[in-house]
Tab-separated table of C-alpha atoms in Angstrom:
chain	number	residue	atom	x	y	z
A	1	MET	CA	-7.391	-3.482	-29.203
A	2	PRO	CA	-4.000	-1.557	-27.715
A	3	LEU	CA	-6.026	-1.175	-24.171
A	4	LEU	CA	-7.996	-3.708	-22.153
A	5	LYS	CA	-9.518	-2.375	-19.316
A	6	ILE	CA	-10.705	-4.677	-16.306
A	7	ASN	CA	-11.431	-4.107	-12.754
A	8	ALA	CA	-10.730	-6.465	-9.703
A	9	GLU	CA	-13.620	-7.309	-7.476
A	10	GLY	CA	-11.364	-8.095	-4.142
A	11	PRO	CA	-9.659	-11.077	-5.143
A	12	PHE	CA	-11.366	-12.040	-7.918
A	13	LEU	CA	-12.072	-10.777	-11.486
A	14	PRO	CA	-15.310	-10.085	-13.681
A	15	PRO	CA	-17.035	-12.936	-15.186
A	16	GLU	CA	-16.652	-11.963	-18.612
A	17	THR	CA	-12.725	-11.360	-17.969
A	18	ARG	CA	-11.797	-14.783	-19.605
A	19	VAL	CA	-14.071	-14.071	-22.984
A	20	ARG	CA	-12.560	-10.437	-23.086
A	21	LEU	CA	-9.017	-11.353	-22.407
A	22	ARG	CA	-9.109	-14.213	-24.790
A	23	GLN	CA	-10.543	-11.913	-27.721
A	24	ALA	CA	-7.795	-9.100	-27.055
A	25	LEU	CA	-4.927	-11.953	-26.918
A	26	ASP	CA	-6.129	-13.536	-30.379
A	27	ALA	CA	-5.970	-9.939	-31.789
A	28	THR	CA	-2.424	-9.769	-30.175
A	29	PRO	CA	0.457	-11.039	-32.426
A	30	LYS	CA	2.614	-13.749	-30.553
A	31	GLY	CA	6.002	-12.024	-29.803
A	32	ALA	CA	4.479	-8.613	-29.190
A	33	PRO	CA	4.285	-7.173	-25.456
A	34	VAL	CA	1.740	-7.593	-22.955
A	35	VAL	CA	1.835	-5.231	-20.095
A	36	ILE	CA	0.030	-5.064	-17.134
A	37	CYS	CA	-0.548	-1.341	-15.453
A	38	ILE	CA	-1.492	-1.347	-11.499
A	39	HIS	CA	-2.428	1.734	-9.950
A	40	GLY	CA	-1.942	2.994	-6.231
A	41	TYR	CA	-3.416	4.540	-3.452
A	42	LYS	CA	-6.462	6.523	-3.863
A	43	PHE	CA	-7.932	5.410	-6.929
A	44	SER	CA	-11.295	4.057	-7.742
A	45	PRO	CA	-12.981	2.875	-11.039
A	46	GLN	CA	-16.369	3.217	-9.281
A	47	ILE	CA	-15.760	7.112	-8.387
A	48	ALA	CA	-15.594	9.088	-11.441
A	49	ALA	CA	-13.512	12.002	-9.887
A	50	HIS	CA	-11.048	8.901	-8.845
A	51	ASP	CA	-11.153	6.539	-12.076
A	52	PRO	CA	-7.555	5.529	-12.941
A	53	HIS	CA	-9.132	4.725	-16.281
A	54	ASP	CA	-9.748	8.059	-16.969
A	55	HIS	CA	-6.208	9.097	-15.330
A	56	ILE	CA	-2.818	7.351	-15.599
A	57	LEU	CA	-4.455	4.159	-16.877
A	58	ALA	CA	-6.010	5.702	-19.795
A	59	LEU	CA	-4.685	6.357	-23.589
A	60	ASP	CA	-6.373	9.938	-23.655
A	61	PRO	CA	-7.003	10.617	-19.673
A	62	GLY	CA	-9.908	13.093	-19.305
A	63	LEU	CA	-9.195	14.179	-15.932
A	64	ASN	CA	-7.168	16.957	-15.296
A	65	SER	CA	-4.197	17.032	-12.480
A	66	ARG	CA	-0.565	17.815	-12.654
A	67	LYS	CA	-0.124	14.088	-11.872
A	68	VAL	CA	-1.930	12.825	-14.961
A	69	LEU	CA	0.397	11.090	-17.276
A	70	SER	CA	-0.913	8.341	-19.802
A	71	TRP	CA	1.159	5.106	-19.070
A	72	PRO	CA	-0.305	3.371	-21.898
A	73	ARG	CA	0.986	5.837	-24.555
A	74	ALA	CA	4.058	6.645	-22.655
A	75	LEU	CA	4.837	2.965	-22.865
A	76	GLY	CA	4.205	3.024	-26.414
A	77	PHE	CA	0.470	1.784	-27.149
A	78	GLY	CA	-2.025	3.460	-28.957
A	79	THR	CA	0.278	3.645	-32.160
A	80	GLY	CA	-2.364	1.527	-34.332
A	81	THR	CA	0.719	-0.460	-35.532
A	82	ALA	CA	0.383	-4.524	-35.508
A	83	GLN	CA	3.287	-5.058	-33.206
A	84	GLU	CA	2.531	-2.651	-30.460
A	85	GLY	CA	0.894	-5.235	-28.402
A	86	LEU	CA	-1.734	-5.385	-25.481
A	87	CYS	CA	-1.766	-3.068	-22.486
A	88	ILE	CA	-4.346	-4.139	-19.664
A	89	ALA	CA	-5.188	-1.517	-17.304
A	90	LEU	CA	-5.724	-3.205	-13.816
A	91	GLY	CA	-8.409	-1.173	-11.814
A	92	TRP	CA	-8.938	-1.598	-7.931
A	93	GLU	CA	-10.979	0.124	-5.157
A	94	ALA	CA	-7.827	1.758	-3.310
A	95	ARG	CA	-9.587	4.578	-1.301
A	96	GLY	CA	-10.372	4.213	2.201
A	97	THR	CA	-7.960	4.334	5.055
A	98	ILE	CA	-4.653	3.267	4.197
A	99	TRP	CA	-5.104	0.085	6.288
A	100	GLN	CA	-8.176	-0.828	3.860
A	101	ALA	CA	-6.216	-0.031	0.824
A	102	TYR	CA	-2.969	-1.967	2.160
A	103	ASP	CA	-5.231	-5.119	2.631
A	104	MET	CA	-7.081	-4.727	-0.623
A	105	ALA	CA	-3.671	-4.535	-2.584
A	106	ARG	CA	-2.869	-7.904	-1.114
A	107	GLN	CA	-6.408	-9.505	-2.454
A	108	THR	CA	-5.998	-7.413	-5.631
A	109	GLY	CA	-2.824	-9.425	-5.939
A	110	GLU	CA	-4.709	-12.608	-6.042
A	111	ALA	CA	-6.745	-11.039	-8.769
A	112	LEU	CA	-3.678	-10.178	-10.871
A	113	ALA	CA	-2.304	-14.091	-10.431
A	114	ARG	CA	-5.969	-15.373	-11.656
A	115	LEU	CA	-5.763	-12.900	-14.573
A	116	ILE	CA	-2.133	-14.136	-15.408
A	117	TRP	CA	-2.881	-17.581	-15.347
A	118	LYS	CA	-5.077	-17.205	-18.057
A	119	MET	CA	-2.591	-15.993	-20.545
A	120	ASP	CA	-0.924	-17.827	-23.030
A	121	ARG	CA	2.176	-15.856	-22.970
A	122	PRO	CA	4.665	-14.215	-20.243
A	123	VAL	CA	3.687	-10.884	-19.216
A	124	GLN	CA	5.399	-7.624	-18.064
A	125	LEU	CA	4.015	-5.481	-15.057
A	126	ILE	CA	4.329	-2.218	-13.813
A	127	GLY	CA	3.041	-0.780	-10.453
A	128	HIS	CA	2.885	2.635	-8.555
A	129	SER	CA	2.911	2.528	-4.973
A	130	LEU	CA	0.597	0.204	-3.490
A	131	GLY	CA	0.334	-1.320	-6.994
A	132	ALA	CA	3.965	-2.866	-6.354
A	133	ARG	CA	2.422	-4.625	-3.078
A	134	VAL	CA	-0.469	-6.171	-5.787
A	135	ILE	CA	2.527	-7.353	-7.617
A	136	LEU	CA	4.633	-8.913	-5.416
A	137	SER	CA	1.470	-10.569	-3.919
A	138	ALA	CA	0.551	-12.023	-6.900
A	139	LEU	CA	4.252	-13.555	-7.602
A	140	PRO	CA	3.708	-16.576	-4.926
A	141	ARG	CA	0.459	-17.779	-6.264
A	142	LEU	CA	2.104	-18.299	-10.060
A	143	PRO	CA	4.334	-20.637	-11.663
A	144	ALA	CA	7.773	-19.796	-13.229
A	145	ASP	CA	8.237	-17.524	-16.234
A	146	THR	CA	4.942	-16.260	-16.439
A	147	VAL	CA	6.106	-12.907	-15.623
A	148	GLN	CA	9.147	-11.681	-17.692
A	149	ARG	CA	9.799	-8.420	-15.775
A	150	ALA	CA	8.143	-5.951	-13.008
A	151	ILE	CA	8.909	-2.370	-12.594
A	152	LEU	CA	7.744	-0.947	-9.040
A	153	LEU	CA	7.572	2.591	-8.870
A	154	ALA	CA	7.745	3.968	-5.266
A	155	GLY	CA	6.359	0.894	-4.011
A	156	ALA	CA	4.655	1.056	-0.640
A	157	GLU	CA	5.660	-2.575	0.549
A	158	PHE	CA	8.231	-3.793	2.871
A	159	ARG	CA	11.326	-5.614	1.640
A	160	SER	CA	10.358	-8.726	3.561
A	161	ALA	CA	7.759	-9.210	1.344
A	162	ALA	CA	9.663	-8.631	-1.558
A	163	LEU	CA	12.159	-11.342	-0.337
A	164	HIS	CA	9.157	-13.522	0.201
A	165	ALA	CA	7.926	-13.016	-3.317
A	166	LEU	CA	11.755	-13.801	-4.586
A	167	GLU	CA	11.696	-17.199	-3.000
A	168	SER	CA	8.461	-18.256	-5.100
A	169	GLU	CA	8.375	-19.944	-8.462
A	170	ALA	CA	7.732	-17.088	-10.715
A	171	GLY	CA	9.899	-14.849	-8.068
A	172	ARG	CA	13.213	-17.032	-9.189
A	173	THR	CA	12.453	-16.304	-13.082
A	174	VAL	CA	11.149	-12.752	-12.811
A	175	GLU	CA	13.507	-9.700	-13.270
A	176	ILE	CA	12.767	-6.931	-10.993
A	177	LEU	CA	13.540	-3.118	-11.498
A	178	ASN	CA	12.646	-1.388	-8.140
A	179	VAL	CA	12.554	2.560	-8.793
A	180	THR	CA	13.539	4.645	-5.550
A	181	SER	CA	13.704	8.387	-4.783
A	182	ARG	CA	14.818	10.372	-1.490
A	183	GLU	CA	11.619	12.436	-2.489
A	184	ASN	CA	9.403	9.597	-1.389
A	185	ARG	CA	11.078	9.326	1.956
A	186	ILE	CA	8.347	10.492	3.844
A	187	TYR	CA	5.715	8.137	2.482
A	188	ASP	CA	8.128	5.387	3.014
A	189	LEU	CA	8.330	6.534	6.286
A	190	MET	CA	4.715	6.741	7.224
A	191	VAL	CA	4.294	3.040	5.428
A	192	GLU	CA	7.066	1.890	8.095
A	193	MET	CA	4.936	3.712	11.131
A	194	ALA	CA	1.530	2.831	10.079
A	195	LEU	CA	1.599	-0.852	8.554
A	196	ARG	CA	2.467	-4.050	9.674
A	197	PRO	CA	4.351	-6.479	7.306
A	198	ASP	CA	2.768	-9.757	6.122
A	199	HIS	CA	6.297	-11.397	6.331
A	200	GLY	CA	8.295	-10.065	9.132
A	201	ALA	CA	9.958	-6.249	10.210
A	202	SER	CA	11.597	-4.712	7.840
A	203	ARG	CA	12.638	-1.587	5.792
A	204	THR	CA	10.336	-0.401	3.096
A	205	LEU	CA	11.395	-1.264	-0.322
A	206	GLY	CA	12.619	2.684	-0.518
A	207	ALA	CA	15.551	1.734	1.173
A	208	GLY	CA	16.022	-0.869	-1.300
A	209	LEU	CA	16.196	-5.019	-1.220
A	210	GLY	CA	19.016	-4.991	1.479
A	211	GLU	CA	20.945	-7.876	-0.407
A	212	LEU	CA	21.893	-8.837	-4.028
A	213	ARG	CA	20.087	-10.892	-6.283
A	214	ARG	CA	20.670	-11.290	-9.808
A	215	ASN	CA	17.010	-10.884	-10.771
A	216	TRP	CA	16.607	-7.418	-8.717
A	217	CYS	CA	17.995	-4.147	-8.987
A	218	ASP	CA	17.293	-0.964	-7.036
A	219	LEU	CA	17.151	2.245	-9.171
A	220	ALA	CA	17.447	5.226	-6.756
A	221	ILE	CA	16.817	8.067	-9.264
A	222	ASP	CA	17.778	10.585	-6.763
A	223	LYS	CA	21.184	9.910	-6.795
A	224	ALA	CA	23.923	11.217	-9.404
A	225	GLN	CA	25.316	7.920	-9.717
A	226	ALA	CA	22.307	6.477	-10.993
A	227	ARG	CA	21.433	8.958	-13.398
A	228	ALA	CA	25.179	9.052	-14.743
A	229	THR	CA	24.502	5.384	-15.274
A	230	LEU	CA	20.953	5.824	-17.075
A	231	ALA	CA	22.802	8.809	-19.248
A	232	ARG	CA	25.587	6.350	-20.367
A	233	LEU	CA	22.867	4.167	-21.521
A	234	GLY	CA	21.050	6.649	-23.367
A	235	TYR	CA	18.405	8.029	-20.901
A	236	ALA	CA	18.734	11.357	-19.688
A	237	VAL	CA	16.924	11.795	-16.693
A	238	PRO	CA	17.091	15.269	-14.762
A	239	ALA	CA	17.816	15.908	-10.740
A	240	PRO	CA	14.894	16.054	-8.663
A	241	ASP	CA	13.144	19.307	-8.604
A	242	ARG	CA	11.297	18.532	-5.174
A	243	ARG	CA	12.200	17.857	-1.855
A	244	VAL	CA	8.579	15.752	-1.460
A	245	CYS	CA	6.992	13.722	-4.327
A	246	HIS	CA	5.734	10.399	-4.251
A	247	TRP	CA	4.699	10.423	-8.173
A	248	SER	CA	8.342	10.976	-9.398
A	249	PRO	CA	9.137	7.904	-10.726
A	250	TYR	CA	6.539	8.228	-13.288
A	251	LEU	CA	6.334	11.821	-13.823
A	252	ARG	CA	10.076	12.702	-14.116
A	253	GLU	CA	10.918	13.217	-17.547
A	254	GLY	CA	13.214	10.696	-19.156
A	255	LEU	CA	11.994	7.539	-16.986
A	256	PHE	CA	9.613	6.079	-19.454
A	257	ASP	CA	11.986	6.230	-21.857
A	258	LEU	CA	13.570	3.877	-19.893
A	259	TYR	CA	10.209	1.665	-18.786
A	260	ARG	CA	9.211	1.620	-22.322
A	261	VAL	CA	12.603	-0.275	-23.540
A	262	ALA	CA	12.608	-2.220	-20.110
A	263	LEU	CA	8.991	-3.608	-20.810
A	264	ARG	CA	8.745	-3.898	-24.458
A	265	ALA	CA	12.140	-5.177	-25.597
A	266	PRO	CA	13.848	-6.329	-22.531
A	267	GLU	CA	16.239	-7.646	-24.972
A	268	ARG	CA	17.956	-4.326	-25.379
A	269	LEU	CA	18.427	-3.407	-21.697
A	270	PRO	CA	19.599	-6.263	-19.899
A	271	LEU	CA	19.045	-6.036	-16.064
A	272	ALA	CA	22.955	-6.458	-15.688
A	273	LEU	CA	23.649	-3.031	-17.732
A	274	LEU	CA	21.760	-1.470	-15.088
A	275	GLN	CA	23.454	-3.815	-12.035
A	276	ASP	CA	26.989	-3.017	-13.129
A	277	GLY	CA	26.591	0.575	-12.569
A	278	LEU	CA	24.499	0.736	-9.659
A	279	GLN	CA	25.808	-2.192	-7.634
A	280	PRO	CA	28.457	-4.673	-7.142
A	281	ALA	CA	27.758	-7.882	-9.194
A	282	PRO	CA	26.300	-10.700	-7.168
A	283	SER	CA	27.713	-14.257	-7.275
A	284	LEU	CA	24.419	-16.081	-7.301
A	285	ALA	CA	23.212	-17.875	-10.088
A	286	PRO	CA	20.979	-16.203	-12.732
A	287	PRO	CA	17.190	-16.744	-12.797
A	288	ARG	CA	15.842	-19.732	-14.299
A	289	SER	CA	14.044	-19.822	-17.285
A	290	ARG	CA	11.488	-23.130	-17.313
A	291	TRP	CA	8.507	-21.761	-19.453
A	292	ARG	CA	6.412	-24.989	-20.000
A	293	ALA	CA	3.050	-24.316	-22.192
A	294	GLN	CA	2.045	-27.607	-21.309
A	295	GLU	CA	3.216	-28.267	-17.596
A	296	SER	CA	2.403	-25.874	-15.010
A	297	VAL	CA	3.199	-25.855	-11.483
A	298	ALA	CA	0.270	-26.095	-9.413
A	299	SER	CA	-1.148	-22.907	-8.125
A	300	PRO	CA	-1.801	-21.660	-4.623
A	301	LEU	CA	-5.265	-20.313	-5.764
A	302	SER	CA	-6.064	-24.190	-6.134
A	303	PHE	CA	-7.255	-23.788	-9.809
A	304	SER	CA	-5.242	-24.625	-12.997
A	305	ARG	CA	-4.159	-22.613	-15.971
A	306	LYS	CA	-6.371	-25.493	-17.823
A	307	ALA	CA	-9.615	-24.437	-15.566
A	308	SER	CA	-8.924	-20.867	-15.616
A	309	SER	CA	-8.467	-20.419	-19.540
């Protein structure tokens, strides 16, 4: 079972999630990657024409659009091999006004945290647009080492929210790659003008984190220096061919080659390799590794790993 489809219901998950997830994990060899993919604004699992499970979260998308690209296949799922791992496609109600979707993304972050609490192993995350808010909203609700890596694509969220997440137990041990581009600047400006940050006024993630952290790397794919760094590491990414594009971080040729290795085999692409070519080396201590199978930090969601399994 390379792909498991789950739809959040606000901050909650469907009742059958525990059984379906357990079956999928039992069929997934230990050591094989588990990746959760989270879409952004304007998708709805309840509307066929906007169903993410027939679009970017599908192995074989049925919807016809220039923005359709199968994330699961691009990440190496659907090959039929035993070690391909498990891809979880998390759908959520992201239509309505931007204010409604922004609030729903926070609620979906709670659902994502509930899902990860049910896991028997660390996971990897990737999210686009408001999917980045879902990820960052989940981290403060999780214990250390439950999320190994997260990739944020043109994140529709504020850097203050990211800094808040990084101060949490899970935030101190996760590694985050924040992919930005000048092509998304108009969307960043709209977010800054329209939305109120949960954790204090700040720029959006399109401007980067604003400070150095050993477990955070800003990757501005519109910059020649960043593309040169990727080329030295073996990832050829062309220069942008549009002035405005919200979807460039996953549609640009060559980028999913990077994401696939970063999430499936993180040991082959240490975050420091990217940081060395993109930013000065910070002097902070590296993230701690404190994964404990039997001992877990109390969840702010008020339920334990045992109770949610």
